[in-house]
Every structure is written in structure tokens, then in C-alpha cells.
Coordinates of C-alpha atoms in Angstrom, one line a residue:
Chain D
M1 CA 78.7 150.0 120.0
T2 CA 82.4 149.4 120.6
T3 CA 84.6 146.7 119.2
L4 CA 87.6 145.5 121.2
Y5 CA 90.3 142.9 120.6
T6 CA 92.4 140.4 122.5
S7 CA 96.1 139.5 121.9
D8 CA 94.7 135.9 121.2
H9 CA 92.9 137.3 118.1
E10 CA 89.4 137.4 119.4
W11 CA 87.0 140.4 118.9
L12 CA 84.3 141.6 121.3
R13 CA 81.4 143.8 120.2
I14 CA 80.0 145.5 123.3
E15 CA 76.3 146.4 123.3
G16 CA 75.0 147.4 126.8
D17 CA 76.0 144.5 129.2
V18 CA 76.3 141.9 126.5
A19 CA 79.6 141.1 124.5
T20 CA 79.4 139.3 121.2
I21 CA 82.6 137.3 120.7
G22 CA 84.3 135.9 117.6
I23 CA 87.7 135.4 116.1
T24 CA 89.4 137.9 113.9
D25 CA 90.0 137.7 110.2
Y26 CA 93.7 137.5 111.0
A27 CA 93.0 134.4 113.2
Q28 CA 91.0 132.6 110.5
S29 CA 93.6 133.3 107.9
Q30 CA 96.2 131.7 110.2
L31 CA 94.0 128.7 111.0
G32 CA 93.1 127.9 107.4
D33 CA 89.9 126.1 106.3
V34 CA 87.6 125.7 109.3
V35 CA 85.8 122.4 109.3
F36 CA 84.3 122.2 112.8
V37 CA 83.3 124.6 115.6
E38 CA 82.4 123.5 119.1
L39 CA 80.5 126.1 121.2
P40 CA 79.8 126.5 124.9
K41 CA 76.4 125.6 126.4
V42 CA 74.0 128.5 127.0
G43 CA 73.9 129.3 130.7
R44 CA 77.5 128.3 131.3
S45 CA 79.6 130.7 133.4
L46 CA 83.0 131.4 132.0
K47 CA 85.9 132.9 133.7
K48 CA 88.3 135.1 131.9
A49 CA 90.9 133.0 130.0
E50 CA 88.9 129.8 130.3
A51 CA 88.7 127.6 127.2
A52 CA 85.2 128.4 125.9
A53 CA 85.0 127.0 122.3
V54 CA 87.1 125.0 119.9
V55 CA 87.7 125.8 116.2
E56 CA 89.2 123.0 114.0
S57 CA 90.8 123.4 110.7
V58 CA 91.8 120.4 108.4
K59 CA 95.1 120.5 110.2
A60 CA 94.5 121.1 113.9
A61 CA 92.2 122.0 116.8
S62 CA 92.6 125.4 118.5
D63 CA 90.9 126.7 121.7
V64 CA 89.0 129.9 121.8
Y65 CA 89.3 131.5 125.3
A66 CA 86.7 133.6 127.1
P67 CA 88.2 137.1 126.8
I68 CA 86.3 138.3 129.9
T69 CA 84.2 136.7 132.7
G70 CA 80.5 136.2 132.1
E71 CA 77.6 134.0 131.4
V72 CA 76.9 132.5 128.0
V73 CA 73.5 133.9 126.9
E74 CA 73.5 132.8 123.2
V75 CA 75.6 130.8 120.8
N76 CA 75.7 130.9 117.0
E77 CA 74.1 127.6 115.9
A78 CA 74.8 128.5 112.3
L79 CA 78.5 127.6 112.8
A80 CA 77.6 124.0 113.4
A81 CA 76.0 123.6 110.0
E82 CA 78.4 125.9 108.2
P83 CA 81.9 126.1 109.9
A84 CA 83.3 127.7 106.7
L85 CA 81.5 130.9 107.7
V86 CA 84.5 131.5 110.0
N87 CA 86.7 131.9 106.9
S88 CA 84.2 133.9 104.8
D89 CA 82.9 136.3 107.5
A90 CA 85.0 136.0 110.7
G91 CA 84.1 139.5 111.9
G92 CA 80.4 139.3 111.1
K93 CA 78.1 136.3 110.6
A94 CA 80.6 134.0 112.2
W95 CA 80.3 135.3 115.7
F96 CA 80.8 132.4 118.3
F97 CA 78.9 133.3 121.4
K98 CA 77.4 136.1 123.5
L99 CA 78.4 136.7 127.1
K100 CA 76.6 138.7 129.8
I101 CA 79.4 140.8 131.1
S102 CA 80.2 140.2 134.8
D103 CA 82.8 143.0 135.3
K104 CA 83.0 145.9 132.8
G105 CA 86.4 146.7 134.4
E106 CA 87.9 143.7 132.5
L107 CA 87.2 145.6 129.2
G108 CA 89.9 148.1 130.1
G109 CA 92.6 145.5 129.4
L110 CA 91.5 144.9 125.8
M111 CA 92.8 146.6 122.6
D112 CA 90.9 149.0 120.3
E113 CA 91.1 148.6 116.6
A114 CA 94.2 150.7 116.1
A115 CA 96.1 148.8 118.9
Y116 CA 95.0 145.4 117.4
A117 CA 96.1 146.5 113.9
A118 CA 99.5 147.4 115.4
H119 CA 99.6 144.0 117.2
T120 CA 99.1 142.0 114.0
A121 CA 101.3 144.3 111.8
Chain B
M1 CA 114.9 122.9 122.8
L2 CA 118.1 124.8 122.4
A3 CA 119.6 122.1 120.3
H4 CA 116.5 122.2 118.1
E5 CA 116.6 126.0 117.7
T6 CA 120.3 126.1 116.8
T7 CA 120.1 123.3 114.2
P8 CA 119.4 125.0 110.9
L9 CA 116.6 123.4 108.9
K10 CA 117.7 121.8 105.7
Q11 CA 116.2 122.9 102.4
T12 CA 115.1 120.9 99.4
P13 CA 116.2 122.0 95.9
L14 CA 112.7 123.5 95.4
H15 CA 112.8 125.7 98.5
A16 CA 113.1 129.0 96.6
L17 CA 110.2 127.9 94.3
H18 CA 108.0 127.3 97.4
L19 CA 108.7 130.7 98.8
A20 CA 108.1 132.4 95.4
R21 CA 104.8 130.7 95.2
G22 CA 103.6 131.9 98.6
A23 CA 104.0 128.7 100.6
K24 CA 103.6 128.7 104.3
M25 CA 106.7 126.8 105.5
V26 CA 107.0 124.6 108.6
P27 CA 109.8 122.4 110.0
F28 CA 109.3 118.7 109.1
A29 CA 111.8 115.9 109.6
G30 CA 114.6 118.5 109.8
Y31 CA 113.5 120.3 106.6
D32 CA 111.8 123.6 106.0
M33 CA 108.8 122.3 104.0
P34 CA 105.6 123.8 102.5
V35 CA 102.6 122.9 104.6
Q36 CA 100.2 124.8 102.2
Y37 CA 100.2 127.4 99.5
A38 CA 97.7 130.3 99.1
A39 CA 94.9 128.0 98.0
G40 CA 94.8 126.3 101.5
V41 CA 94.7 122.7 102.5
L42 CA 91.0 122.1 101.6
K43 CA 91.3 123.4 98.0
E44 CA 94.7 121.8 97.5
H45 CA 93.2 118.4 98.6
L46 CA 90.1 118.7 96.3
H47 CA 92.2 120.0 93.4
T48 CA 94.4 116.9 93.6
R49 CA 91.3 114.6 93.5
S50 CA 89.8 116.5 90.5
A51 CA 92.8 117.6 88.5
A52 CA 96.5 117.3 89.5
G53 CA 98.7 118.2 92.5
L54 CA 102.4 118.5 92.5
F55 CA 104.2 117.7 95.8
D56 CA 107.9 118.3 96.8
V57 CA 108.9 115.1 98.6
S58 CA 112.7 115.7 98.2
H59 CA 113.1 115.3 102.0
M60 CA 112.6 111.6 101.5
G61 CA 115.7 109.3 101.2
Q62 CA 116.6 107.8 97.8
L63 CA 119.1 105.0 97.8
K64 CA 120.7 102.7 95.2
L65 CA 121.5 99.1 96.2
T66 CA 123.8 97.3 93.9
A67 CA 125.2 93.7 94.4
K68 CA 129.0 93.4 94.2
S69 CA 128.4 90.4 92.0
G70 CA 126.7 92.7 89.5
K71 CA 123.5 90.6 89.6
V72 CA 120.3 92.4 90.7
A73 CA 119.0 89.1 92.1
D74 CA 121.8 89.1 94.6
A75 CA 120.9 92.6 95.8
A76 CA 117.3 91.4 96.1
L77 CA 118.2 88.3 98.2
A78 CA 120.4 90.6 100.4
L79 CA 117.6 93.0 101.0
E80 CA 115.3 90.1 101.8
Q81 CA 117.4 89.6 105.0
L82 CA 115.9 92.9 106.2
V83 CA 112.3 93.0 104.9
P84 CA 109.5 90.4 104.9
Q85 CA 108.7 91.1 101.2
D86 CA 109.4 89.1 98.1
I87 CA 112.1 91.3 96.6
L88 CA 113.5 88.6 94.2
G89 CA 110.0 88.5 92.6
I90 CA 110.0 92.2 91.7
A91 CA 110.3 92.1 87.9
P92 CA 112.6 94.6 86.2
G93 CA 110.7 97.9 85.8
R94 CA 108.4 97.1 88.7
Q95 CA 108.2 98.5 92.3
R96 CA 106.8 97.1 95.5
Y97 CA 105.9 98.4 99.0
A98 CA 108.1 97.0 101.8
Q99 CA 109.1 97.4 105.5
F100 CA 112.3 97.1 107.5
T101 CA 111.5 95.0 110.5
N102 CA 113.3 94.7 113.9
A103 CA 114.0 91.7 116.1
D104 CA 110.6 92.1 117.8
G105 CA 108.7 92.1 114.6
G106 CA 108.2 95.9 114.7
L107 CA 108.7 98.2 111.8
L108 CA 111.8 100.4 111.6
D109 CA 110.5 102.2 108.5
D110 CA 108.4 101.5 105.4
L111 CA 109.8 102.0 101.9
M112 CA 109.4 101.5 98.2
V113 CA 111.7 99.1 96.4
A114 CA 112.1 99.2 92.6
N115 CA 114.0 96.9 90.3
F116 CA 115.9 99.0 87.8
G117 CA 117.4 96.0 85.9
D118 CA 120.9 96.1 87.3
H119 CA 120.2 97.5 90.8
L120 CA 117.5 98.2 93.3
F121 CA 116.2 101.8 93.9
L122 CA 114.8 102.5 97.4
V123 CA 112.7 105.4 98.6
V124 CA 112.5 105.7 102.4
N125 CA 111.0 108.2 104.9
A126 CA 112.8 111.5 105.6
A127 CA 112.8 111.0 109.4
C128 CA 114.3 107.5 109.1
K129 CA 116.7 108.0 106.2
A130 CA 120.0 108.2 108.1
E131 CA 119.1 105.2 110.3
D132 CA 117.9 103.2 107.2
E133 CA 121.1 103.9 105.4
A134 CA 123.2 102.8 108.4
H135 CA 121.0 99.7 108.8
L136 CA 121.7 98.8 105.2
R137 CA 125.4 99.4 105.5
A138 CA 125.6 97.4 108.8
H139 CA 123.9 94.3 107.3
L140 CA 124.6 94.4 103.6
S141 CA 128.0 96.0 103.0
E142 CA 129.7 92.7 102.4
T143 CA 127.6 91.9 99.4
C144 CA 126.3 95.2 98.2
E145 CA 127.2 98.8 97.4
I146 CA 124.9 101.3 99.1
V147 CA 124.8 104.7 97.6
S148 CA 122.7 107.6 99.0
L149 CA 121.3 109.6 96.1
A150 CA 121.4 112.9 98.0
D151 CA 121.9 114.9 94.8
R152 CA 118.4 114.0 93.6
A153 CA 115.1 115.7 94.3
L154 CA 111.8 113.8 94.4
I155 CA 108.4 115.1 93.3
A156 CA 105.0 113.5 93.1
L157 CA 102.4 114.4 90.5
Q158 CA 99.1 113.0 91.6
G159 CA 95.5 113.1 90.4
P160 CA 93.3 112.2 87.4
K161 CA 95.1 114.8 85.1
A162 CA 98.6 113.7 86.2
E163 CA 99.1 111.4 83.3
A164 CA 98.2 114.1 80.7
A165 CA 100.4 116.7 82.5
L166 CA 103.4 114.4 82.6
A167 CA 102.9 113.0 79.1
K168 CA 103.7 116.4 77.6
F169 CA 107.3 115.9 78.7
C170 CA 107.5 112.1 78.4
A171 CA 105.1 110.4 76.1
D172 CA 106.2 107.0 77.4
V173 CA 104.5 107.5 80.8
S174 CA 101.0 106.8 79.4
S175 CA 101.9 103.2 78.9
M176 CA 103.0 102.7 82.5
K177 CA 100.8 100.8 84.9
F178 CA 100.5 101.2 88.7
M179 CA 103.8 100.3 90.3
D180 CA 105.8 100.4 87.0
A181 CA 109.1 102.1 87.7
G182 CA 112.3 102.9 85.9
P183 CA 114.6 105.5 84.3
R184 CA 112.8 107.9 81.8
R185 CA 113.8 111.0 80.0
V186 CA 111.3 113.7 81.1
A187 CA 111.7 117.2 79.5
D188 CA 115.2 116.0 78.3
I189 CA 116.2 115.3 81.9
D190 CA 117.3 111.9 83.1
C191 CA 114.7 111.0 85.7
F192 CA 113.4 107.9 87.5
V193 CA 109.6 107.7 87.1
S194 CA 107.3 105.4 89.0
R195 CA 103.5 105.2 88.6
S196 CA 102.7 105.4 92.3
G197 CA 102.1 107.8 95.1
Y198 CA 100.6 108.5 98.5
T199 CA 97.2 110.0 97.7
G200 CA 95.1 107.1 96.5
E201 CA 95.0 108.8 93.1
D202 CA 96.6 107.7 89.9
G203 CA 99.9 109.5 89.5
F204 CA 103.7 109.5 89.4
E205 CA 106.7 110.0 91.5
I206 CA 109.7 111.5 89.7
S207 CA 113.2 111.4 90.9
V208 CA 115.2 114.3 89.2
P209 CA 118.7 115.6 89.6
A210 CA 118.7 118.4 92.2
A211 CA 120.1 120.9 89.7
K212 CA 117.2 120.3 87.2
A213 CA 114.4 120.0 89.8
E214 CA 113.2 123.6 89.6
T215 CA 113.3 123.5 85.7
L216 CA 111.1 120.4 85.7
V217 CA 108.7 121.6 88.3
T218 CA 108.3 125.1 86.7
A219 CA 107.5 123.3 83.4
L220 CA 104.9 121.0 85.1
L221 CA 103.3 123.9 86.9
D222 CA 103.0 125.9 83.7
N223 CA 99.7 124.1 83.2
P224 CA 96.4 125.3 84.8
D225 CA 95.5 121.7 85.7
V226 CA 98.6 121.4 88.0
L227 CA 98.8 123.2 91.4
P228 CA 101.6 122.9 94.0
I229 CA 100.3 121.0 97.1
G230 CA 101.7 121.2 100.6
L231 CA 102.2 118.6 103.3
G232 CA 98.8 119.5 104.9
A233 CA 96.8 118.1 102.0
R234 CA 99.4 115.3 101.5
D235 CA 98.3 114.1 104.9
S236 CA 94.6 114.5 104.4
L237 CA 94.8 112.7 101.0
R238 CA 96.8 109.7 102.4
L239 CA 94.5 109.5 105.4
E240 CA 91.4 109.3 103.1
A241 CA 93.3 106.7 101.1
G242 CA 93.8 104.6 104.2
L243 CA 97.6 104.7 103.8
C244 CA 99.8 104.5 106.9
L245 CA 102.0 107.3 108.1
Y246 CA 105.2 105.9 109.5
G247 CA 105.9 107.0 113.1
H248 CA 102.1 107.3 113.7
D249 CA 100.1 104.4 112.3
I250 CA 103.0 102.0 112.2
D251 CA 106.2 102.1 114.2
T252 CA 108.8 100.0 116.0
T253 CA 106.0 98.5 118.2
T254 CA 103.6 97.4 115.5
T255 CA 104.1 94.3 113.3
P256 CA 102.9 94.0 109.7
V257 CA 100.0 91.8 111.0
E258 CA 98.9 94.3 113.7
G259 CA 99.3 97.1 111.1
A260 CA 96.9 95.2 108.8
L261 CA 99.7 95.1 106.2
E262 CA 99.4 91.3 105.6
W263 CA 98.8 92.0 101.9
S264 CA 102.3 93.4 101.6
V265 CA 104.0 90.1 102.8
Q266 CA 104.0 87.7 99.8
K267 CA 103.4 84.0 100.4
V268 CA 106.9 83.0 99.4
R269 CA 108.2 84.7 102.6
R270 CA 105.5 83.2 104.9
S271 CA 105.6 79.8 106.6
G272 CA 105.6 77.1 103.9
G273 CA 107.0 79.5 101.3
A274 CA 110.2 78.8 99.4
R275 CA 112.0 81.7 101.2
A276 CA 110.0 81.7 104.4
G277 CA 111.4 83.9 107.2
G278 CA 115.0 85.0 107.2
F279 CA 114.2 88.6 108.2
P280 CA 114.4 90.2 111.7
G281 CA 111.4 89.3 113.8
A282 CA 110.3 86.5 111.5
D283 CA 109.3 84.1 114.3
K284 CA 106.9 86.6 115.8
I285 CA 105.5 87.9 112.5
L286 CA 105.0 84.4 111.0
T287 CA 103.4 83.2 114.2
Q288 CA 100.9 86.1 114.0
F289 CA 100.1 85.2 110.4
T290 CA 98.8 81.8 111.5
Q291 CA 97.5 82.6 115.0
G292 CA 96.5 86.2 114.6
A293 CA 97.5 89.3 116.7
A294 CA 95.8 90.7 119.7
R295 CA 95.3 94.1 118.1
R296 CA 94.8 95.5 114.7
R297 CA 94.9 98.8 112.8
V298 CA 91.5 99.8 111.6
G299 CA 89.8 102.7 109.8
L300 CA 87.4 104.8 111.9
R301 CA 84.6 107.0 110.9
P302 CA 83.4 109.5 113.6
E303 CA 79.6 109.7 113.6
G304 CA 79.5 113.4 114.3
R305 CA 81.3 116.3 112.7
A306 CA 84.1 116.7 115.2
P307 CA 87.5 115.5 114.0
V308 CA 89.0 112.8 116.3
R309 CA 92.7 113.3 116.2
E310 CA 95.9 111.4 116.9
G311 CA 96.2 110.3 120.5
A312 CA 92.5 110.2 121.3
V313 CA 91.9 107.2 123.5
L314 CA 89.2 104.6 122.4
F315 CA 86.6 102.9 124.6
A316 CA 84.1 100.2 124.0
D317 CA 81.5 101.9 126.2
P318 CA 80.0 105.4 126.0
A319 CA 80.5 106.1 129.7
S320 CA 82.7 103.6 131.6
G321 CA 85.3 100.9 131.2
E322 CA 89.0 100.8 130.5
P323 CA 90.7 102.1 127.3
I324 CA 90.8 99.6 124.5
G325 CA 92.9 101.4 121.9
K326 CA 94.1 104.7 120.5
V327 CA 93.7 106.8 117.4
T328 CA 97.0 107.0 115.5
S329 CA 95.9 109.4 112.7
G330 CA 92.8 111.5 112.5
G331 CA 91.4 114.7 110.9
F332 CA 89.0 115.9 108.4
G333 CA 88.6 114.3 105.0
P334 CA 87.7 117.1 102.5
S335 CA 86.5 114.7 99.8
L336 CA 84.2 112.9 102.3
N337 CA 83.3 116.2 103.9
A338 CA 83.5 114.3 107.2
P339 CA 86.1 113.4 109.8
V340 CA 88.1 110.2 109.3
A341 CA 90.6 108.4 111.5
M342 CA 92.8 105.3 111.9
G343 CA 93.7 103.6 115.1
Y344 CA 94.4 100.3 116.9
L345 CA 91.7 98.1 118.5
P346 CA 91.5 94.6 120.0
T347 CA 91.2 92.3 117.0
A348 CA 87.9 91.0 118.4
L349 CA 86.5 94.6 118.0
S350 CA 88.1 95.3 114.6
A351 CA 85.3 94.2 112.3
A352 CA 83.8 96.9 110.1
G353 CA 80.6 98.3 111.6
T354 CA 81.8 97.9 115.3
S355 CA 80.8 100.8 117.5
V356 CA 83.5 102.4 119.6
F357 CA 84.0 105.7 121.4
A358 CA 86.8 108.2 121.4
E359 CA 87.5 110.6 124.3
V360 CA 87.7 114.2 123.0
R361 CA 87.8 117.1 125.4
G362 CA 86.2 115.0 128.2
Q363 CA 83.4 113.7 126.0
R364 CA 83.1 110.2 124.4
L365 CA 82.2 110.6 120.8
P366 CA 80.8 107.6 118.8
L367 CA 82.8 106.2 115.9
K368 CA 82.3 103.1 113.7
V369 CA 85.1 100.8 112.4
A370 CA 85.1 101.2 108.6
A371 CA 86.9 99.6 105.7
T372 CA 89.7 101.5 104.1
P373 CA 90.4 103.2 101.8
F374 CA 87.7 105.7 102.8
V375 CA 87.9 107.1 99.3
P376 CA 88.2 104.5 96.5
N377 CA 91.6 104.6 94.9
T378 CA 92.0 105.2 91.2
Y379 CA 95.2 103.4 90.4
K380 CA 95.8 102.5 86.8
R381 CA 96.3 98.8 87.0

């Protein structure tokens, strides 16, 4: 299992041909208290960099972009009932959605943990 | 863009204190202001409703209006040429909400006016303060002295524990009622204190000489009941309280009647009153008082969990039809644990309980018109 990161502060956990996607702890700390999460529909095809989900704090709404191209195979329904999970466990229980990866070649452009740590330093 | 980047942000006398307390700073009305501290907007909001919050609002304008005759009544009558409120009727030691109107009946700014016995004390919005001062000088200079009190900071102490927190430094504040205002010695500092605010909670606004602001705020914060609160929670608190934000919920295109601010225009200034009219836009505003206006500001409660924010277009129908209005303020109300909004609708659709729809990310979300305040206020009357 590999974890990769985007410069937009999303993480991807790669297991076989499925990527689980969420936002990083750094991203949640910048957003502040999350009060609403809108997730994509299962079955939707997303192109890399397309707006896929919305995360709203008390202050503002922010888009979450598809970090790679793929089809949505599962979404985290728990976030609808408990958006604050994004603040308490951004890297774990607060995953947003899972994508069936279309092109593994797109993963090459993403950062590993060390590169992401340097990016946010 | 370039002009903005090269204009240095102004700082309030409490700027260093904000940084020392870990505030996240943002530009607001030309000032570098704290939007939140480490606790975050949600906790800061809830703390203000359950204990006490301290806000730096020193970016706002403070003005002293004195009649050249020396009589405060003459300053009041002069100011009545610019606002539709009964200023003459503000008793010494009292304060009232007012608006500067324009010739079209729109609002140039909203403000607080206090009678300090021998002069009037005005508090105006930060973004409008230069224009407001120029407006006063242009119209009232013949009869009044206008002094900008730029050497004073302004803080707000709000919430159910505000009285106890302030009474440690000024016992006299406990006897003040909502909208009482006047000079008080607080922690041996010459302050102006009013029992008012912008949160819907009981509380105080305290004008303090800039040089003493940090001393006073440090003393007030040396109390576990009092936390510093940023502009983020100030906005969610005033929205839950149903209070207008100038430049958003009211502006130069909205009249007091359209803005649902009829309560703020006393009968003496309306048609048939002893001092009816005599302010800019009086014809239009007074006609709206008798005949009504085509649109009206309303409270809105989204039925789902998604916040409906400023700018969202409103529709009568879930699928078709023309826009009927717009959201002017919207977000999440932490005390309600639900989204709340305000906006303008045709008066015929402005009754509480009316169903409307807001377009958010291509979908029409249902909302209901709701009475404001969304959270009951706790003013000490």
C-alpha cells in the first residue's frame, strides 16, 4: 500500500487498481471547522483536476479535485452525518471517495510523503 | 491588484496582542485583522454564547459630533438631516441604531449614535468611515464640529459572562441596561462604555484610548471566562442574531423598508410625525412606509445541511422559472448546528414559512423563509 499526495493537499492510498482519496491534516487545519461535505455520486467518471467534492467550513466552501482520472466506486457516507471527522481524522476515517484508477501512469506525477512534507514546510 | 498589494495594511492598537495570541490574520477593510485564534471559529462562536468573547473592532470609525452652539439638541437636529432616526429623542446616556441615507433612499452606512450629554458619539463601519466623515463635514460643518477619534481603540465584550468580567474593572456597568452608553472609568482608564454589541448576546462595547488598549484587553483576558474572538465568529454570531452586515445585507440600493429596518425609524420622522422627513431620500422611504416596497430582506433556513452562501440566486420553483431574489449573507450557524442565511425576496413571498429554492453548484436546494433572530437575543433590557 502506497500513500501519495497532491500539491492541492489531497492524499491517495493506492491498493491494487483502487485509490482512496481524502484531504490532508494540513488542509483541514487550514480550512478550520468542517460543517458540510458534498461527495460525488458512485459511478461518476472523473477526469483528473475535475471538481469532485466540496468541503465547507463555517467560513467558506472549497472544492476537492480528482487527483487522477477514474470512476467513483465508493463514497464515505459517514461524512454526511459527521463532517467534523475531517478535522479529527483527516488521514484516516475521513476519507472522501474511492476511484477505480484509469491510468496508473498519472500516479507518477504525485508526491511521496517526504516530498509532501517538504511542500508544506 | 498592484495598488492593493502595495498599500500596506493598517494595524489596530491590539495588533501585537493578536499575533502573540496566535491569531490568523486577514485583510479586512484595509486593516490586518484576526479572523480566528487557535480555538477556531466554531469554538469561539460557542464560547461567546456560553461565556464571554472579546473582539477587537478598532477598525471601526469613532466620531464626536458637537454643536457649535454647545447644545447637544442642536447636534441631534443637525444629524437628523442625514438619518431617518429620532436623534433628538435619544436621552443623555442612551444610544440608538441609525443609518445614513442617500437621495434614492438607499443606505450609505449604518451606525450607532449615543448622547453623551454635551455631544453625540458615533460609531460607523470601517469600510465607510472616511466617506462618512466627509459626508458629515460636507453637510454639518456650518453648525457642528466633527472630530474623528482615531486615537481610540474599540473592543466588544459579549456573552452571558461579559457583565461579570467587566464589572471587576468598573462596578457601575452592572446597572447599565441595553443601549445605555456613556463615559466610564474602567480599570482606571477613561473609556466610553455602551451596553450593546453585534452578537445577539448581552454585552458591552468599550472605546479606550489607543495607548491603554492593550493594558485593558490583557486585564480582561486574564479571566478563564473570556476568550479572544476573531472576525469569523463575529460574522456567524451576527448572522444567527439576524443582524445586517453593511455592504452585504444592506447597501446604497436598499432602503430601510426593503431592509426590514422599519423598527429603526421612529414615528416622529415618518409621515404625520412632528419632524417627518427632512433626510435624504425621505420621499421614497416615507412612501414605502405607507405603500410597502416590492422586495424585502428575510431570514432563510436551508432545509438540508449544505450552507447557502452570499450570492446564491433564489427561485420560487425547484426546477424552472426566473430568479426571484438573492442571498446576501449565508453560512453555518454553530449554535443552531445548521445553515442559516439572509436575502431579498419579493414582498409577496416574504412571509415566514414560504418555501423557496437556492441554486448551489447547479442544484436547487430548498429553504424556508424564517423569522429573525434565528437565535433569541439575550439583551438586558
